[in-house]
PDB file of C-alpha atoms and ligand atoms in Angstrom:
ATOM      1  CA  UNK A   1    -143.993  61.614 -36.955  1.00 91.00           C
ATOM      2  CA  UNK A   2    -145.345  60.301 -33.488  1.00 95.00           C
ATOM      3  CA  UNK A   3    -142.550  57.730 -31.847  1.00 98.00           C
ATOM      4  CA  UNK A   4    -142.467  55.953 -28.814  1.00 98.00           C
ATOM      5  CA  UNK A   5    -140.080  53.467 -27.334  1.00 98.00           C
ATOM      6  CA  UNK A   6    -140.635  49.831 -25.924  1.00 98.00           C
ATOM      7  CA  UNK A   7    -137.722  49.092 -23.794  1.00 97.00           C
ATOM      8  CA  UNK A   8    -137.801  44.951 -23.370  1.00 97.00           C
ATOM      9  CA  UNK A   9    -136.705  43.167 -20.452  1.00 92.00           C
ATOM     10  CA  UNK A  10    -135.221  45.741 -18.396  1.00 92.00           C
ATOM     11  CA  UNK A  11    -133.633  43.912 -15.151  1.00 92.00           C
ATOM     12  CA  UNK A  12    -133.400  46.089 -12.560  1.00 89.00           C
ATOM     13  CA  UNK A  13    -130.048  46.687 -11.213  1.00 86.00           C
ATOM     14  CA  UNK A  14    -128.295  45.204 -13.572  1.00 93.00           C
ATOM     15  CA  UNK A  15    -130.154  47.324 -16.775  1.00 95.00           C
ATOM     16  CA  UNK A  16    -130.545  50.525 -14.661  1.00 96.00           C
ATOM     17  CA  UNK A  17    -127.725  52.507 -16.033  1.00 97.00           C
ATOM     18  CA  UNK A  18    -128.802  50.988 -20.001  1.00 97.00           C
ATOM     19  CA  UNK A  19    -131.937  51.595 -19.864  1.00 97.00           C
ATOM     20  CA  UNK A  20    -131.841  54.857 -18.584  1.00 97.00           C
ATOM     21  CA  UNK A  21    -129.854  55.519 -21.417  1.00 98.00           C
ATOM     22  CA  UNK A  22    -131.954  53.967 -23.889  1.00 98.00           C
ATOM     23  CA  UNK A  23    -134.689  56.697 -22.464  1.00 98.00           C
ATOM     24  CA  UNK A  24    -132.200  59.333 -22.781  1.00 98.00           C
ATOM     25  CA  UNK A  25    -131.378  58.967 -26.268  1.00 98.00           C
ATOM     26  CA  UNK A  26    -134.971  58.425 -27.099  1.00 98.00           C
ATOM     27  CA  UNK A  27    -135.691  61.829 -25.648  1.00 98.00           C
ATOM     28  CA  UNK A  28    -132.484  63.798 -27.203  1.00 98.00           C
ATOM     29  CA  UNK A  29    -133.059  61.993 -31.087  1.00 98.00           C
ATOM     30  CA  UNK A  30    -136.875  62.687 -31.289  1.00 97.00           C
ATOM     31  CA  UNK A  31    -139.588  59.884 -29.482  1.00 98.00           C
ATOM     32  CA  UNK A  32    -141.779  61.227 -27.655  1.00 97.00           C
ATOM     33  CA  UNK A  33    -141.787  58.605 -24.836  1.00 98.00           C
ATOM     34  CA  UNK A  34    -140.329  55.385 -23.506  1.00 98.00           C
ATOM     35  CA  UNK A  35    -142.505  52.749 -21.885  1.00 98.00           C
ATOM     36  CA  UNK A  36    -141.107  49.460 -19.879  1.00 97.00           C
ATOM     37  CA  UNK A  37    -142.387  46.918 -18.117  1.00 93.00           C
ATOM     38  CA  UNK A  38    -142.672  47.838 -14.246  1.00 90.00           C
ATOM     39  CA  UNK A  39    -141.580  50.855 -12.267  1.00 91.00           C
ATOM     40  CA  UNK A  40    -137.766  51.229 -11.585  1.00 95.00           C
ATOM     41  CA  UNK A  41    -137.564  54.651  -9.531  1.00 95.00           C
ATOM     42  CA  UNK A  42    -133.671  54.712 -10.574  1.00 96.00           C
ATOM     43  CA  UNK A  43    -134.889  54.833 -13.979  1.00 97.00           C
ATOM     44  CA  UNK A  44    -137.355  57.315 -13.452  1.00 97.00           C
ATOM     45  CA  UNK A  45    -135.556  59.068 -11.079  1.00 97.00           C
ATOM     46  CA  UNK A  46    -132.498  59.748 -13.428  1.00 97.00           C
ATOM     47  CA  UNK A  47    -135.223  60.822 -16.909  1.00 98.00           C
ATOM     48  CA  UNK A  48    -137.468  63.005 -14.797  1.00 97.00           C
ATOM     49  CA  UNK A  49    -134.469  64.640 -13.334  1.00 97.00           C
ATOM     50  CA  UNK A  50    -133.395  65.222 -17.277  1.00 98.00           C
ATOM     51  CA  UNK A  51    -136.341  66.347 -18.341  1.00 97.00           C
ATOM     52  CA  UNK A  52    -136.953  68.723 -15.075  1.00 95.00           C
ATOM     53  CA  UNK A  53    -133.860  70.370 -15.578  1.00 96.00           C
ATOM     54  CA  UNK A  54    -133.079  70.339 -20.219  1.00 97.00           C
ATOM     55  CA  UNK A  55    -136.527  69.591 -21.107  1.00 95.00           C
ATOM     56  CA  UNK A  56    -139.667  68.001 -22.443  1.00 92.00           C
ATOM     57  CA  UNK A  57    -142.006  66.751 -23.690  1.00 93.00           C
ATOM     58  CA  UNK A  58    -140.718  63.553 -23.144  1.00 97.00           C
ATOM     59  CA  UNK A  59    -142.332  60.668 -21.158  1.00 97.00           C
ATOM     60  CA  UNK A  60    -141.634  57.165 -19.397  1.00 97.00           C
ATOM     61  CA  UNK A  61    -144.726  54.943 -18.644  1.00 97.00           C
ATOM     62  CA  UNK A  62    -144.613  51.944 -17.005  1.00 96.00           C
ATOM     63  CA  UNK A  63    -146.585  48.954 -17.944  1.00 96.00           C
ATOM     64  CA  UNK A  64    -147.423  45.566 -16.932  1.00 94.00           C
ATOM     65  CA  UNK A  65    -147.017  43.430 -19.907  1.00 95.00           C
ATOM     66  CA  UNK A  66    -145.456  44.579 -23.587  1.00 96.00           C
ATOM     67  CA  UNK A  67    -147.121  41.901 -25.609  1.00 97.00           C
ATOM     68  CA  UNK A  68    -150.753  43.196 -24.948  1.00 98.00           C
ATOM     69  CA  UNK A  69    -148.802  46.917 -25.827  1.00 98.00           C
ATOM     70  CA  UNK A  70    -147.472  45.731 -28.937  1.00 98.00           C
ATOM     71  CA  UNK A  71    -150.869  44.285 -30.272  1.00 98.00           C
ATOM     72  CA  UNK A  72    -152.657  47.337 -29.212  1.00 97.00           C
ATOM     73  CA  UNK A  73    -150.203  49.565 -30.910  1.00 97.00           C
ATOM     74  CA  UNK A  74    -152.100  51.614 -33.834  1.00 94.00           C
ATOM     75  CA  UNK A  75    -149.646  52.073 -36.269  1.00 96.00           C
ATOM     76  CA  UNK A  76    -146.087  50.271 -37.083  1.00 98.00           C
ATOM     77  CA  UNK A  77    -144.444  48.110 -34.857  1.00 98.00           C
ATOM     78  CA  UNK A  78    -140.801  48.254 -35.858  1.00 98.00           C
ATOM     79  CA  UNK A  79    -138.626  45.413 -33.689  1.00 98.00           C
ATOM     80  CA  UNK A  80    -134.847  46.399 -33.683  1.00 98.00           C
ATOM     81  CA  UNK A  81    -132.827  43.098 -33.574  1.00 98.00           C
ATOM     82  CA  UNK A  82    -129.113  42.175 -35.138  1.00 98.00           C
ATOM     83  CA  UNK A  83    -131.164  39.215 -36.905  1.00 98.00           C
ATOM     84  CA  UNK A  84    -133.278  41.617 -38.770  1.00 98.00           C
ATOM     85  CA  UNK A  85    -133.593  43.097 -42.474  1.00 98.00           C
ATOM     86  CA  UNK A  86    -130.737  45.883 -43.015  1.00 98.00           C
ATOM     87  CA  UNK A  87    -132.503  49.523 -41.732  1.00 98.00           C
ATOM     88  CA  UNK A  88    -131.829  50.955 -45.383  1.00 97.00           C
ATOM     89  CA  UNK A  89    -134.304  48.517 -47.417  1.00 98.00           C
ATOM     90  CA  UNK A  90    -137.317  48.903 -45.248  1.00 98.00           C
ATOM     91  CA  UNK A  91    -136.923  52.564 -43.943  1.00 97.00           C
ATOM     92  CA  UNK A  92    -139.000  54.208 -46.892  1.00 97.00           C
ATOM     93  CA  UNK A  93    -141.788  51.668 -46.151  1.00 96.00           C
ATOM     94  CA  UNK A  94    -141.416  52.547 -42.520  1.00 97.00           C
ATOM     95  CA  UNK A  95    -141.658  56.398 -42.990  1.00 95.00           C
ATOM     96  CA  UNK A  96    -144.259  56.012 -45.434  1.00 93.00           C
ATOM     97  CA  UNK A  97    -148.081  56.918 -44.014  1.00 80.00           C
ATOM     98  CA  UNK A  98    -149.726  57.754 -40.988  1.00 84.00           C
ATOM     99  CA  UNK A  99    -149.786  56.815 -37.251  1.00 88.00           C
ATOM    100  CA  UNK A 100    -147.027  55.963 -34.738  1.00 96.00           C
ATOM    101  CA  UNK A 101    -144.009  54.344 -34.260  1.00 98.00           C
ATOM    102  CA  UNK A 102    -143.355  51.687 -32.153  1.00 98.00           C
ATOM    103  CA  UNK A 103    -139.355  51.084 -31.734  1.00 98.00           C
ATOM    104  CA  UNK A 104    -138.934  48.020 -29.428  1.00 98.00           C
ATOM    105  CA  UNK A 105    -135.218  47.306 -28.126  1.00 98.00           C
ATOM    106  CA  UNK A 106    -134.526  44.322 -25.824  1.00 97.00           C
ATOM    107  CA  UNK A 107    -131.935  43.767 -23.217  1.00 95.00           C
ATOM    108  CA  UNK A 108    -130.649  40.351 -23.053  1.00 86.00           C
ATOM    109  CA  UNK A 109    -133.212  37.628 -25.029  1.00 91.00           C
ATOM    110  CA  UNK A 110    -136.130  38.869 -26.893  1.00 96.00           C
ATOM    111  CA  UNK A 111    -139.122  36.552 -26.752  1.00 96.00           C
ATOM    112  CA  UNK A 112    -139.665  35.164 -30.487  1.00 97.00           C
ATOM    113  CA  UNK A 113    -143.308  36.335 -30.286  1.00 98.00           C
ATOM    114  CA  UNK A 114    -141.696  39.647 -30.604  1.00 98.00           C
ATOM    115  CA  UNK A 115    -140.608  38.928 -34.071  1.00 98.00           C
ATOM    116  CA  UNK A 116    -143.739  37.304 -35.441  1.00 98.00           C
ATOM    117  CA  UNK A 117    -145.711  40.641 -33.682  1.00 98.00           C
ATOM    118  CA  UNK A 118    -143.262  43.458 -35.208  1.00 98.00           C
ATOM    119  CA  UNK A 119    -143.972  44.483 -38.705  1.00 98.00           C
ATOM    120  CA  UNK A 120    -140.384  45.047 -39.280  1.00 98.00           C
ATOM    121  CA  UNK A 121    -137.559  43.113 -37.403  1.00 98.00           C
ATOM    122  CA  UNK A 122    -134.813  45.728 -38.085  1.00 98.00           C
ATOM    123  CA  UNK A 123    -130.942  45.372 -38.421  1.00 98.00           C
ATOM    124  CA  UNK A 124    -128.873  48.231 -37.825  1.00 98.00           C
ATOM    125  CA  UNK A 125    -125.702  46.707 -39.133  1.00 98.00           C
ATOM    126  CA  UNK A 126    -126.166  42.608 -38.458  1.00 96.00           C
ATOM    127  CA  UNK A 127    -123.311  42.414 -35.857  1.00 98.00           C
ATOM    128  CA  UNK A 128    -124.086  42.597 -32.074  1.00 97.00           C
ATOM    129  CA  UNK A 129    -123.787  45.799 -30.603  1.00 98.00           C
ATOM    130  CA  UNK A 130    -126.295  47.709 -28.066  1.00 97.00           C
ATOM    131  CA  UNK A 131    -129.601  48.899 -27.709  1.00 98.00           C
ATOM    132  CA  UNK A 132    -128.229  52.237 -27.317  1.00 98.00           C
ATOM    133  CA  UNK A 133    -126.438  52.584 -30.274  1.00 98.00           C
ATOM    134  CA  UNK A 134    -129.001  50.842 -32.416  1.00 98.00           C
ATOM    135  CA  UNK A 135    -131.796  53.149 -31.289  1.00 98.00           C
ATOM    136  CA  UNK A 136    -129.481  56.197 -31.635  1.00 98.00           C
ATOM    137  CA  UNK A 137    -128.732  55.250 -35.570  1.00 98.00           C
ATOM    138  CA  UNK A 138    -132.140  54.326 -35.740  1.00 98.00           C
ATOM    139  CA  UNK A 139    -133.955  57.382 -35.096  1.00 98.00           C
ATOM    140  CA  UNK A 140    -131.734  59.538 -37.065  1.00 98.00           C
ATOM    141  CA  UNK A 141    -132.122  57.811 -40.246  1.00 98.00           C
ATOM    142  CA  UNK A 142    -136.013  57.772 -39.383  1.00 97.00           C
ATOM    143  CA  UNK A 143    -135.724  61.833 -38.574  1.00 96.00           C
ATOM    144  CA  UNK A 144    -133.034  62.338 -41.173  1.00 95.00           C
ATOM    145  CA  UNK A 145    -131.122  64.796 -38.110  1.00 93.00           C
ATOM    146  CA  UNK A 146    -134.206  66.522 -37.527  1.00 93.00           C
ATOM    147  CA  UNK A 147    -135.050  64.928 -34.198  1.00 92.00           C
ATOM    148  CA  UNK A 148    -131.422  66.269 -32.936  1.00 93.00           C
ATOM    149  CA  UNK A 149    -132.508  69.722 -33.532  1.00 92.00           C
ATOM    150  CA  UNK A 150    -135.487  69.934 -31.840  1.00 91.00           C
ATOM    151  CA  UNK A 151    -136.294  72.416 -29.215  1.00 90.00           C
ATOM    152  CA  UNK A 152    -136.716  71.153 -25.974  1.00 93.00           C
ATOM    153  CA  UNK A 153    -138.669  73.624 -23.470  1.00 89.00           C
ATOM    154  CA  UNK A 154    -136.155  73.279 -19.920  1.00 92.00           C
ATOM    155  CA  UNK A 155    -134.483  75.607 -17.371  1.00 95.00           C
ATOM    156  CA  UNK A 156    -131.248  74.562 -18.628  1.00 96.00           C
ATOM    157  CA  UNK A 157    -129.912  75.964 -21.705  1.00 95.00           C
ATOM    158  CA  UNK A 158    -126.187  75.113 -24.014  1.00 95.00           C
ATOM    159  CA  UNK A 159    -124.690  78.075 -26.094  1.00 95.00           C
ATOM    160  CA  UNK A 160    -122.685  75.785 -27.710  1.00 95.00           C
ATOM    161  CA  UNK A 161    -118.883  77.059 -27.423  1.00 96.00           C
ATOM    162  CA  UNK A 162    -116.008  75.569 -28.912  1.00 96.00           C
ATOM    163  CA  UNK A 163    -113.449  75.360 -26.497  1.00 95.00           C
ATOM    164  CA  UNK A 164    -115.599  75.454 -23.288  1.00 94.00           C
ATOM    165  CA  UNK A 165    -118.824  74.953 -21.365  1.00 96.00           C
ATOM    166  CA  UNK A 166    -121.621  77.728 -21.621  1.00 96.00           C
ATOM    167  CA  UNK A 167    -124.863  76.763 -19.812  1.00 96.00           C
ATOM    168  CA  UNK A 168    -128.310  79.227 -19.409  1.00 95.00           C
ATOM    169  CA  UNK A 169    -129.974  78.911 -16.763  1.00 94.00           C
ATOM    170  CA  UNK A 170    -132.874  80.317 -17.470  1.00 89.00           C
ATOM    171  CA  UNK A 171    -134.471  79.679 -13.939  1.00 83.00           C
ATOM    172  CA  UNK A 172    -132.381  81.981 -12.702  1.00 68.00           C
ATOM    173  CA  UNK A 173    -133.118  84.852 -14.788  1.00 61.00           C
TER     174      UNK A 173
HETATM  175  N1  LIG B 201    -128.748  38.353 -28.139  1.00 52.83           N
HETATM  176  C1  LIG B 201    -129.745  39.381 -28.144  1.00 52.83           C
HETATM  177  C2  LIG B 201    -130.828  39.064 -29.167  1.00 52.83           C
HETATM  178  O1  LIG B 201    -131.225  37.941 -29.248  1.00 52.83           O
HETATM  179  O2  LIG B 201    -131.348  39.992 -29.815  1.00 52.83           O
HETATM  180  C3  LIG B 201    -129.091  40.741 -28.374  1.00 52.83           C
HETATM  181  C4  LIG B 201    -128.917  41.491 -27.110  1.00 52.83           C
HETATM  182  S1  LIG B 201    -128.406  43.130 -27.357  1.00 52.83           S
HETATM  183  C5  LIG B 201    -127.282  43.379 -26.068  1.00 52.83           C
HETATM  184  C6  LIG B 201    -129.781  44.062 -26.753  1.00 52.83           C
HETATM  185  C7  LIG B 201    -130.585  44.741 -27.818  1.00 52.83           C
HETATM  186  O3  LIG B 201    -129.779  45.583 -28.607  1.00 52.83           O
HETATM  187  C8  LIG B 201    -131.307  43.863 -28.803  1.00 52.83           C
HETATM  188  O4  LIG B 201    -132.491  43.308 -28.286  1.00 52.83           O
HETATM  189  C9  LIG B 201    -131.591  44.831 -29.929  1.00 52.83           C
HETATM  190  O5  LIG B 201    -132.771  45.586 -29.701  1.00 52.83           O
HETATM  191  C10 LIG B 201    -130.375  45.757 -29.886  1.00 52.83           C
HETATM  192  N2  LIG B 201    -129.371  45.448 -30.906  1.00 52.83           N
HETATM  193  C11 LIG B 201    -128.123  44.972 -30.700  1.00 52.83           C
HETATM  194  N3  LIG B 201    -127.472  44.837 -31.850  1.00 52.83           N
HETATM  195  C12 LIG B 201    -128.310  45.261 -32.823  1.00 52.83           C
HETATM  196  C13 LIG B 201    -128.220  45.390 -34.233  1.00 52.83           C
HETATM  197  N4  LIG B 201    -127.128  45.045 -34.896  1.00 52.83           N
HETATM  198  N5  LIG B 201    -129.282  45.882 -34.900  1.00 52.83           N
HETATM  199  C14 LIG B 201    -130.412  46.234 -34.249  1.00 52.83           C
HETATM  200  N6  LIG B 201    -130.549  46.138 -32.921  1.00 52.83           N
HETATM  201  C15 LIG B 201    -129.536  45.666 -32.219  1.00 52.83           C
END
């Protein structure tokens, strides 16, 4: 299942750290990609030094304006927002068929265009809480844990250990 992430309204400076993170978690529970609106080096700084060094594929575009995206998007367009329908009754209807996923997440105010463009306005839980945490619930339930066990192709390598920190680096081998 083909997933990429629209990151809304990213301010720069004061989203930096957040959206970086929203990338991050795209990457580590299964999208493919993350696209925003404009070019913050920080950002793509911080992924492409993630993905250098634990792994890809993963992807950040930048672009100039999401609403042209969204309505070029072939596939579903699924807007996450604490005014939405709980995940659980639409997620069958979401997994169901072919062609991508769009997950948009906003930062501060989503524009209400948003909602009348998204095929599903989606509620993970309908109290406030974060793009990051929504996405991160998100996902799973879409992958079902799969997208956590993916392979990803980097240098750097965990053995998971239980009691300390064991790290392959397979660049120097
Ligand atoms: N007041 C904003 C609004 O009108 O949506 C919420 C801002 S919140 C800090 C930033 C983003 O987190 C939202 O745009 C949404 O994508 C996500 N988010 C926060 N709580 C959520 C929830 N309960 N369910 C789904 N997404 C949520």
């Amino acid at each position: 299942m083909r997933v990429v992430v629209l990151r809304l309204g990213h301010r720069p400076q004061r989203d930096r750290r957040i959206t970086t993170h929203v990338a991050l978690v795209a990457r580590a529970f299964g999208a493919e990609g993350m696209v925003m609106v404009g070019e913050d080096k920080g950002v793509k700084g911080s992924v492409e030094r993630v993905v250098e060094r634990w792994g890809g594929p993963f992807y950040l575009e930048s672009i100039r304006a999401p609403i042209p995206y969204i309505k070029g998007w072939k596939g579903k367009v699924v807007h996450l927002t604490m005014y939405g329908v709980p995940m659980g009754t639409v997620m069958g209807e979401i997994k169901a068929g072919e062609g991508g996923i769009l997950v948009v997440v906003g930062a501060e105010k989503v524009p209400r265009e948003v909602y009348g463009l998204a095929d599903y306005n989606v509620a993970v839980g309908n109290q406030p809480h974060s793009e990051v945490g929504a996405l991160a619930v998100f996902l799973d339930r879409l992958f079902q844990g799969a997208g956590l066990d993916r392979e990803f192709q980097g240098r750097l390598k965990i053995l998971p250990d239980p009691r300390g920190k064991r790290v392959l680096d397979l660049g120097l081998q």
